[in-house]
CSV table of C-alpha atoms in Angstrom, one decimal:
chain,number,residue,atom,x,y,z
A,1,MET,CA,-0.7,-9.2,23.3
A,2,THR,CA,1.9,-9.7,26.4
A,3,ARG,CA,3.7,-12.5,24.7
A,4,PRO,CA,7.2,-10.6,23.0
A,5,ALA,CA,6.8,-13.5,19.4
A,6,ARG,CA,4.8,-11.8,16.8
A,7,VAL,CA,4.9,-10.9,13.0
A,8,ILE,CA,5.8,-7.9,10.8
A,9,ILE,CA,4.6,-7.1,7.7
A,10,ASP,CA,6.1,-4.5,5.6
A,11,LEU,CA,3.4,-3.5,3.1
A,12,ASP,CA,5.7,-1.0,1.7
A,13,ALA,CA,8.2,-4.0,1.0
A,14,LEU,CA,5.3,-5.7,-0.6
A,15,ARG,CA,4.6,-2.4,-3.0
A,16,HIS,CA,8.1,-2.2,-4.1
A,17,ASN,CA,8.4,-5.3,-5.2
A,18,LEU,CA,5.9,-5.0,-7.1
A,19,SER,CA,7.3,-2.3,-8.5
A,20,ARG,CA,10.5,-4.9,-9.0
A,21,VAL,CA,7.9,-7.4,-10.9
A,22,ARG,CA,7.3,-4.2,-13.6
A,23,HIS,CA,10.9,-3.4,-13.9
A,24,TYR,CA,11.5,-7.3,-15.1
A,25,ALA,CA,8.7,-7.2,-17.0
A,26,PRO,CA,7.3,-4.2,-18.2
A,27,ASN,CA,5.7,-5.6,-21.2
A,28,SER,CA,3.5,-8.0,-19.1
A,29,LYS,CA,0.5,-8.2,-17.0
A,30,ILE,CA,0.9,-8.9,-13.7
A,31,MET,CA,-1.2,-11.8,-11.6
A,32,ALA,CA,0.7,-12.1,-7.8
A,33,ILE,CA,0.1,-15.2,-6.4
A,34,VAL,CA,-2.0,-15.1,-3.3
A,35,LYS,CA,-2.3,-18.6,-2.4
A,36,ALA,CA,-1.8,-20.3,1.1
A,37,ASP,CA,-2.7,-17.1,2.5
A,38,ALA,CA,-0.2,-15.1,0.5
A,39,TYR,CA,2.3,-17.4,1.6
A,40,GLY,CA,1.9,-17.1,5.2
A,41,HIS,CA,1.7,-12.8,5.1
A,42,GLY,CA,-2.3,-12.8,5.1
A,43,ILE,CA,-4.4,-13.5,1.9
A,44,ALA,CA,-6.6,-10.1,2.3
A,45,ARG,CA,-4.0,-7.7,3.2
A,46,VAL,CA,-1.7,-8.5,0.6
A,47,ALA,CA,-4.5,-8.4,-2.3
A,48,GLY,CA,-5.2,-4.6,-0.5
A,49,ALA,CA,-1.9,-3.7,-0.9
A,50,LEU,CA,-1.3,-5.0,-3.9
A,51,ALA,CA,-4.0,-2.7,-5.7
A,52,HIS,CA,-1.6,-2.4,-8.9
A,53,ALA,CA,-1.6,-6.1,-9.6
A,54,ASP,CA,-3.4,-7.5,-12.9
A,55,ALA,CA,-5.3,-10.2,-11.2
A,56,PHE,CA,-4.7,-13.1,-8.7
A,57,GLY,CA,-3.9,-16.5,-8.8
A,58,VAL,CA,-5.3,-18.7,-6.0
A,59,ALA,CA,-4.7,-22.4,-5.0
A,60,CYS,CA,-8.7,-22.6,-4.1
A,61,LEU,CA,-12.2,-21.6,-4.2
A,62,GLU,CA,-12.4,-20.8,-0.7
A,63,GLU,CA,-9.1,-18.3,-0.9
A,64,ALA,CA,-10.9,-16.3,-3.7
A,65,ARG,CA,-14.0,-16.3,-1.4
A,66,GLN,CA,-11.8,-14.2,1.0
A,67,LEU,CA,-10.5,-12.0,-1.8
A,68,ARG,CA,-13.8,-11.1,-2.9
A,69,ALA,CA,-15.1,-10.8,0.5
A,70,ALA,CA,-12.3,-8.3,1.2
A,71,GLY,CA,-13.5,-5.7,-1.4
A,72,ILE,CA,-11.3,-7.4,-4.3
A,73,ARG,CA,-12.5,-6.7,-7.6
A,74,LYS,CA,-9.3,-7.7,-9.8
A,75,ARG,CA,-9.4,-11.1,-11.9
A,76,ILE,CA,-8.8,-14.0,-10.0
A,77,LEU,CA,-7.6,-17.4,-11.5
A,78,LEU,CA,-8.2,-20.4,-9.5
A,79,LEU,CA,-4.8,-22.2,-10.0
A,80,GLU,CA,-5.9,-25.9,-9.9
A,81,GLY,CA,-9.2,-24.9,-11.1
A,82,PRO,CA,-12.5,-26.4,-9.7
A,83,TYR,CA,-12.9,-29.8,-8.0
A,84,THR,CA,-16.0,-30.6,-7.8
A,85,ALA,CA,-19.1,-30.0,-10.3
A,86,GLU,CA,-20.6,-28.5,-7.2
A,87,GLU,CA,-18.1,-25.3,-7.6
A,88,MET,CA,-19.4,-23.8,-10.6
A,89,ASP,CA,-22.3,-22.3,-9.7
A,90,ASP,CA,-19.2,-20.1,-7.2
A,91,ILE,CA,-16.9,-19.9,-9.8
A,92,ARG,CA,-19.8,-18.2,-11.8
A,93,HIS,CA,-21.7,-16.7,-9.2
A,94,PHE,CA,-18.1,-14.6,-8.2
A,95,HIS,CA,-16.4,-14.3,-11.9
A,96,LEU,CA,-13.6,-16.4,-11.4
A,97,ASP,CA,-11.7,-17.5,-14.2
A,98,MET,CA,-10.4,-21.2,-13.6
A,99,VAL,CA,-7.4,-23.5,-15.2
A,100,VAL,CA,-9.3,-26.4,-17.1
A,101,HIS,CA,-5.8,-28.9,-16.4
A,102,HIS,CA,-8.3,-32.5,-16.4
A,103,ARG,CA,-10.7,-34.4,-19.3
A,104,PHE,CA,-12.6,-34.2,-16.0
A,105,GLN,CA,-12.9,-30.3,-15.5
A,106,VAL,CA,-14.0,-29.8,-19.7
A,107,ASP,CA,-16.9,-32.2,-18.2
A,108,LEU,CA,-18.0,-29.9,-15.7
A,109,LEU,CA,-17.9,-27.2,-18.4
A,110,GLU,CA,-20.4,-29.0,-20.5
A,111,ASN,CA,-22.7,-27.9,-18.1
A,112,ALA,CA,-22.4,-25.0,-17.1
A,113,ASP,CA,-24.8,-21.9,-17.8
A,114,SER,CA,-24.0,-21.0,-20.8
A,115,ASN,CA,-25.5,-17.5,-20.2
A,116,ALA,CA,-22.3,-16.9,-17.6
A,117,PRO,CA,-19.5,-17.9,-18.9
A,118,VAL,CA,-16.1,-19.0,-17.4
A,119,HIS,CA,-12.7,-17.6,-19.0
A,120,VAL,CA,-10.6,-20.1,-19.3
A,121,TRP,CA,-7.0,-21.1,-18.8
A,122,LEU,CA,-5.6,-24.1,-20.4
A,123,LYS,CA,-2.7,-25.7,-18.8
A,124,VAL,CA,-0.1,-27.5,-21.1
A,125,ASP,CA,2.1,-30.5,-19.0
A,126,SER,CA,5.2,-29.0,-20.5
A,127,GLY,CA,7.0,-31.6,-18.5
A,128,MET,CA,6.4,-31.0,-15.1
A,129,HIS,CA,4.5,-34.0,-15.4
A,130,ARG,CA,2.1,-32.4,-12.7
A,131,LEU,CA,-1.6,-30.7,-14.3
A,132,GLY,CA,-1.9,-30.3,-17.8
A,133,PHE,CA,-2.8,-31.8,-20.9
A,134,ALA,CA,-0.1,-33.6,-22.8
A,135,PRO,CA,1.1,-31.1,-25.8
A,136,SER,CA,-1.0,-33.8,-28.2
A,137,GLU,CA,-4.2,-33.3,-26.6
A,138,VAL,CA,-4.1,-29.8,-26.2
A,139,GLY,CA,-5.3,-28.8,-29.8
A,140,ASN,CA,-8.7,-31.2,-29.3
A,141,VAL,CA,-9.5,-29.7,-25.6
A,142,ARG,CA,-8.9,-26.2,-27.0
A,143,GLU,CA,-11.5,-27.4,-30.6
A,144,ARG,CA,-13.6,-29.0,-27.6
A,145,LEU,CA,-13.9,-26.0,-24.9
A,146,ARG,CA,-14.7,-23.4,-27.8
A,147,GLN,CA,-17.5,-25.2,-28.5
A,148,LEU,CA,-19.1,-24.9,-25.4
A,149,GLY,CA,-21.7,-22.1,-24.5
A,150,GLY,CA,-20.1,-22.5,-20.9
A,151,VAL,CA,-16.4,-20.8,-22.0
A,152,ALA,CA,-15.9,-17.3,-22.3
A,153,ALA,CA,-14.2,-16.2,-26.0
A,154,GLY,CA,-10.2,-16.0,-25.5
A,155,ILE,CA,-9.1,-18.7,-23.9
A,156,ARG,CA,-5.7,-18.2,-22.7
A,157,PHE,CA,-2.5,-20.8,-22.2
A,158,ILE,CA,-0.7,-21.5,-19.1
A,159,THR,CA,2.1,-24.1,-17.8
A,160,HIS,CA,4.4,-24.7,-14.9
A,161,LEU,CA,8.0,-24.9,-14.8
A,162,ALA,CA,9.8,-27.6,-12.6
A,163,CYS,CA,13.3,-25.8,-12.4
A,164,ALA,CA,13.6,-22.1,-13.2
A,165,ASN,CA,15.4,-21.9,-9.7
A,166,GLU,CA,18.1,-23.6,-10.9
A,167,GLN,CA,19.6,-21.5,-13.9
A,168,ASP,CA,21.9,-24.2,-15.3
A,169,ASN,CA,18.9,-26.6,-15.7
A,170,ALA,CA,18.0,-27.8,-19.5
A,171,MET,CA,15.3,-28.4,-18.0
A,172,THR,CA,13.6,-25.3,-18.2
A,173,ARG,CA,14.5,-24.5,-21.6
A,174,GLN,CA,13.0,-27.3,-22.8
A,175,GLN,CA,9.4,-27.3,-20.4
A,176,ALA,CA,9.8,-23.6,-22.6
A,177,ASP,CA,10.3,-25.0,-26.1
A,178,ILE,CA,7.0,-27.5,-25.6
A,179,PHE,CA,5.4,-24.5,-24.7
A,180,PHE,CA,6.1,-22.1,-27.3
A,181,ASP,CA,5.6,-25.4,-30.1
A,182,VAL,CA,2.3,-25.9,-29.3
A,183,THR,CA,1.0,-22.8,-28.7
A,184,ARG,CA,2.5,-21.2,-31.5
A,185,PRO,CA,-0.7,-21.9,-33.7
A,186,TYR,CA,-2.7,-19.8,-31.8
A,187,GLN,CA,-3.7,-16.3,-31.5
A,188,ALA,CA,-4.3,-16.4,-27.4
A,189,GLU,CA,-2.8,-15.0,-24.4
A,190,LYS,CA,-0.1,-17.2,-22.4
A,191,SER,CA,1.8,-17.3,-19.3
A,192,LEU,CA,4.8,-19.2,-18.4
A,193,ALA,CA,7.1,-17.5,-16.5
A,194,ASN,CA,7.0,-17.7,-12.4
A,195,SER,CA,9.8,-15.8,-10.1
A,196,ALA,CA,12.5,-17.2,-10.5
A,197,ALA,CA,12.0,-17.2,-15.2
A,198,LEU,CA,10.7,-13.3,-14.4
A,199,LEU,CA,14.2,-12.8,-13.3
A,200,ALA,CA,16.1,-14.7,-15.3
A,201,ARG,CA,15.0,-15.5,-18.5
A,202,ARG,CA,13.2,-12.1,-19.1
A,203,GLU,CA,12.3,-13.7,-23.3
A,204,TYR,CA,9.8,-16.0,-20.9
A,205,CYS,CA,8.0,-12.9,-19.7
A,206,LEU,CA,4.8,-13.4,-21.6
A,207,ASP,CA,1.6,-11.4,-22.2
A,208,TRP,CA,1.0,-12.9,-18.1
A,209,VAL,CA,3.6,-13.0,-15.6
A,210,ARG,CA,3.0,-15.6,-11.9
A,211,PRO,CA,5.2,-14.0,-9.5
A,212,GLY,CA,4.9,-15.5,-6.3
A,213,LEU,CA,7.9,-15.8,-3.8
A,214,MET,CA,9.5,-12.6,-5.4
A,215,LEU,CA,7.3,-10.8,-4.0
A,216,TYR,CA,7.7,-11.5,-0.8
A,217,GLY,CA,11.1,-10.5,-1.0
A,218,VAL,CA,12.8,-13.9,-1.1
A,219,SER,CA,14.7,-15.0,-4.0
A,220,PRO,CA,13.6,-17.5,-6.1
A,221,ILE,CA,17.0,-18.6,-7.4
A,222,ASP,CA,19.2,-21.3,-6.3
A,223,GLY,CA,22.7,-19.3,-5.2
A,224,GLN,CA,20.8,-15.4,-5.6
A,225,THR,CA,20.5,-12.9,-3.0
A,226,ALA,CA,16.9,-11.2,-3.1
A,227,ALA,CA,18.8,-8.1,-2.3
A,228,GLY,CA,20.9,-8.4,-5.3
A,229,PHE,CA,17.5,-7.9,-7.3
A,230,GLY,CA,16.5,-5.3,-5.4
A,231,LEU,CA,13.7,-6.7,-3.9
A,232,GLU,CA,12.9,-6.0,0.3
A,233,PRO,CA,12.0,-8.7,2.7
A,234,VAL,CA,8.0,-8.4,3.9
A,235,MET,CA,8.0,-10.5,6.7
A,236,SER,CA,9.8,-10.6,9.7
A,237,LEU,CA,9.4,-12.8,12.8
A,238,GLU,CA,11.0,-11.2,15.5
A,239,SER,CA,10.6,-11.9,19.9
A,240,ALA,CA,12.5,-11.2,22.5
A,241,LEU,CA,14.9,-12.7,25.0
A,242,ILE,CA,12.9,-13.9,28.5
A,243,SER,CA,16.3,-15.1,30.1
A,244,VAL,CA,19.9,-15.2,30.3
A,245,LYS,CA,21.6,-17.7,32.1
A,246,HIS,CA,25.4,-17.7,32.7
A,247,LEU,CA,26.6,-21.8,32.2
A,248,LYS,CA,29.7,-23.3,32.8
A,249,ARG,CA,31.1,-25.4,30.5
A,250,GLY,CA,29.9,-29.0,30.3
A,251,ASP,CA,26.2,-27.8,31.1
A,252,PRO,CA,23.7,-29.6,28.7
A,253,VAL,CA,20.7,-26.9,27.0
A,254,GLY,CA,17.7,-27.7,25.9
A,255,TYR,CA,15.7,-31.4,25.1
A,256,GLY,CA,17.8,-33.9,24.7
A,257,ALA,CA,20.8,-32.6,26.2
A,258,SER,CA,22.0,-32.5,22.8
A,259,TRP,CA,24.3,-29.5,22.6
A,260,ARG,CA,27.1,-28.8,26.1
A,261,CYS,CA,28.9,-25.7,26.4
A,262,PRO,CA,32.3,-25.9,25.1
A,263,GLU,CA,32.9,-23.4,27.4
A,264,ASP,CA,31.7,-20.7,30.6
A,265,MET,CA,29.0,-18.3,28.2
A,266,PRO,CA,26.6,-16.8,28.4
A,267,VAL,CA,22.9,-18.5,27.4
A,268,GLY,CA,19.5,-16.5,26.1
A,269,VAL,CA,15.9,-18.2,25.6
A,270,VAL,CA,13.9,-16.7,22.5
A,271,ALA,CA,10.1,-16.5,23.6
A,272,ALA,CA,9.4,-18.3,20.3
A,273,GLY,CA,9.3,-22.0,19.0
A,274,TYR,CA,8.0,-24.4,16.4
A,275,GLY,CA,4.6,-23.4,18.2
A,276,ASP,CA,5.1,-19.9,16.0
A,277,GLY,CA,6.2,-21.7,13.0
A,278,TYR,CA,10.2,-21.9,13.1
A,279,PRO,CA,11.5,-24.7,12.2
A,280,ARG,CA,11.9,-27.7,14.6
A,281,HIS,CA,15.4,-29.3,12.8
A,282,ALA,CA,17.2,-26.4,12.4
A,283,LYS,CA,20.3,-26.6,13.2
A,284,THR,CA,22.5,-25.4,15.9
A,285,GLY,CA,24.6,-22.7,14.0
A,286,THR,CA,21.4,-21.4,11.9
A,287,PRO,CA,21.4,-17.3,12.8
A,288,ILE,CA,19.5,-15.1,14.4
A,289,LEU,CA,19.7,-11.2,16.1
A,290,VAL,CA,20.0,-10.0,19.1
A,291,LYS,CA,20.3,-6.9,19.7
A,292,GLY,CA,20.8,-6.0,16.0
A,293,LYS,CA,23.9,-8.5,16.9
A,294,PRO,CA,24.6,-11.8,14.8
A,295,CYS,CA,24.1,-14.9,17.2
A,296,VAL,CA,23.6,-18.0,16.7
A,297,LEU,CA,20.9,-21.2,17.6
A,298,ILE,CA,22.2,-23.8,20.3
A,299,GLY,CA,20.5,-26.7,20.2
A,300,ASN,CA,16.8,-28.2,19.8
A,301,PRO,CA,14.0,-25.4,19.3
A,302,SER,CA,11.4,-26.6,21.2
A,303,MET,CA,7.5,-25.3,20.9
A,304,ASP,CA,7.4,-22.2,22.5
A,305,MET,CA,11.4,-21.6,23.2
A,306,MET,CA,14.4,-22.0,21.7
A,307,THR,CA,18.4,-21.3,22.8
A,308,VAL,CA,21.0,-18.5,21.8
A,309,ASP,CA,24.4,-18.8,22.0
A,310,LEU,CA,24.8,-15.0,23.5
A,311,ARG,CA,29.0,-14.7,23.7
A,312,ALA,CA,28.4,-12.3,20.7
A,313,CYS,CA,26.3,-10.3,22.6
A,314,PRO,CA,27.4,-10.9,26.2
A,315,GLU,CA,25.7,-7.2,27.1
A,316,ALA,CA,22.6,-8.6,26.4
A,317,ARG,CA,19.4,-8.5,28.9
A,318,ILE,CA,15.9,-9.9,29.1
A,319,GLY,CA,13.4,-8.2,26.9
A,320,ASP,CA,15.8,-7.2,24.2
A,321,HIS,CA,15.1,-7.8,20.9
A,322,VAL,CA,15.8,-10.6,18.6
A,323,LEU,CA,15.2,-11.2,14.4
A,324,LEU,CA,14.8,-14.6,13.7
A,325,TRP,CA,14.8,-14.0,10.1
A,326,GLY,CA,13.1,-10.8,8.3
A,327,ARG,CA,15.5,-7.2,7.4
A,328,ARG,CA,18.7,-8.3,7.4
A,329,LEU,CA,18.6,-11.5,8.3
A,330,PRO,CA,16.8,-13.4,5.1
A,331,VAL,CA,14.8,-16.2,5.7
A,332,GLU,CA,16.8,-18.2,3.3
A,333,ALA,CA,19.8,-18.3,5.7
A,334,THR,CA,16.9,-20.2,7.7
A,335,ALA,CA,15.9,-22.5,5.3
A,336,LEU,CA,19.6,-23.1,4.6
A,337,HIS,CA,20.2,-24.6,7.9
A,338,ALA,CA,16.6,-26.5,8.0
A,339,ASP,CA,17.2,-28.0,5.2
A,340,THR,CA,14.2,-26.5,3.9
A,341,VAL,CA,13.1,-23.9,1.5
A,342,PRO,CA,11.8,-20.4,2.1
A,343,TYR,CA,8.4,-21.0,1.5
A,344,GLU,CA,8.0,-23.5,3.7
A,345,LEU,CA,9.0,-21.4,6.7
A,346,LEU,CA,7.1,-17.8,5.5
A,347,CYS,CA,3.5,-20.5,5.3
A,348,GLY,CA,4.2,-22.2,8.9
A,349,VAL,CA,4.0,-19.1,10.5
A,350,HIS,CA,1.3,-20.2,13.3
A,351,LYS,CA,-1.8,-17.4,13.0
A,352,ARG,CA,-1.4,-17.3,17.1
A,353,LEU,CA,1.0,-14.4,16.6
A,354,GLU,CA,0.0,-11.3,16.5
A,355,PHE,CA,0.7,-9.7,13.2
A,356,VAL,CA,2.0,-6.2,12.9
A,357,GLU,CA,1.4,-4.0,9.4
A,358,HIS,CA,3.8,-1.5,8.7
A,359,GLY,CA,3.5,0.8,5.8
A,360,ARG,CA,0.3,2.2,4.4
A,361,GLN,CA,-3.0,0.0,2.8
A,362,ASN,CA,-3.6,1.3,-1.0
């Protein structure tokens, strides 16, 4: 490809981040969360590099099929379980685990082939009120599942935390207490900790931990940096300058003429925009590195281009390297200036871009 906008995926950083999960949760098995195309990084690529994870978590059957097609033989959990009865055959064929969060899924299992029992993770609604059984229902649902020939022995328990990214939010402790109370009577494997809980509340690292964002080198905790946890960014979004203009004071820049030059100044045009996944609502002042020097976005990003204030890098020329996020420029900073979260930016990187892998696959 000749267009300079591209995505760099650092596989060594990915493996390093997995080692950090091992550091923080040495006694837990690791389920690497690779849903949404591994947060935009490429599901087969990421799973191949994370060969030492114990299992993978996906949102849907289509993602599980991709992993099996890529040769992944580790345990795969459907985090939302099956959506329809027709999916049950594939769940058995591909040897998938499934979350059960609603009675209609229990009904599906009643008709499952007892010669090919499915491993089930029973989801407890500990307070997020999205998926899962109310605490008062869990005992009866578990007993019903245990009676089914289509359910493998060893039903596991799982829940999800709503506010673990906010370290002082009391809801996290409340949810954990509910989960512990509900599951205490049972000798079963349990999973409570997502990335944020894994880093901030190690007592929540039970039999299984489910890291997602931290694997990709992004801090899951508000106000704390990934580097502070020893994490390294896996994705870099980069491009190059395709134009440098010297504009006059008062000259407008970009669609809507919403930004005007405060003085005579150099302005660069970068070959990247919201058509590549850069946030349309990133504000003037969003950090960008040009030739490694801190510069800022000015005006409104367009589909294929954006403009950058080059006063901090007056020597910049056409073809010079531009980093939009990645190593030395955390995606968290871009998300903050665009009033969004890093998850959205990573997942939103467009597949029209060239993806380049650095580091070796396992």
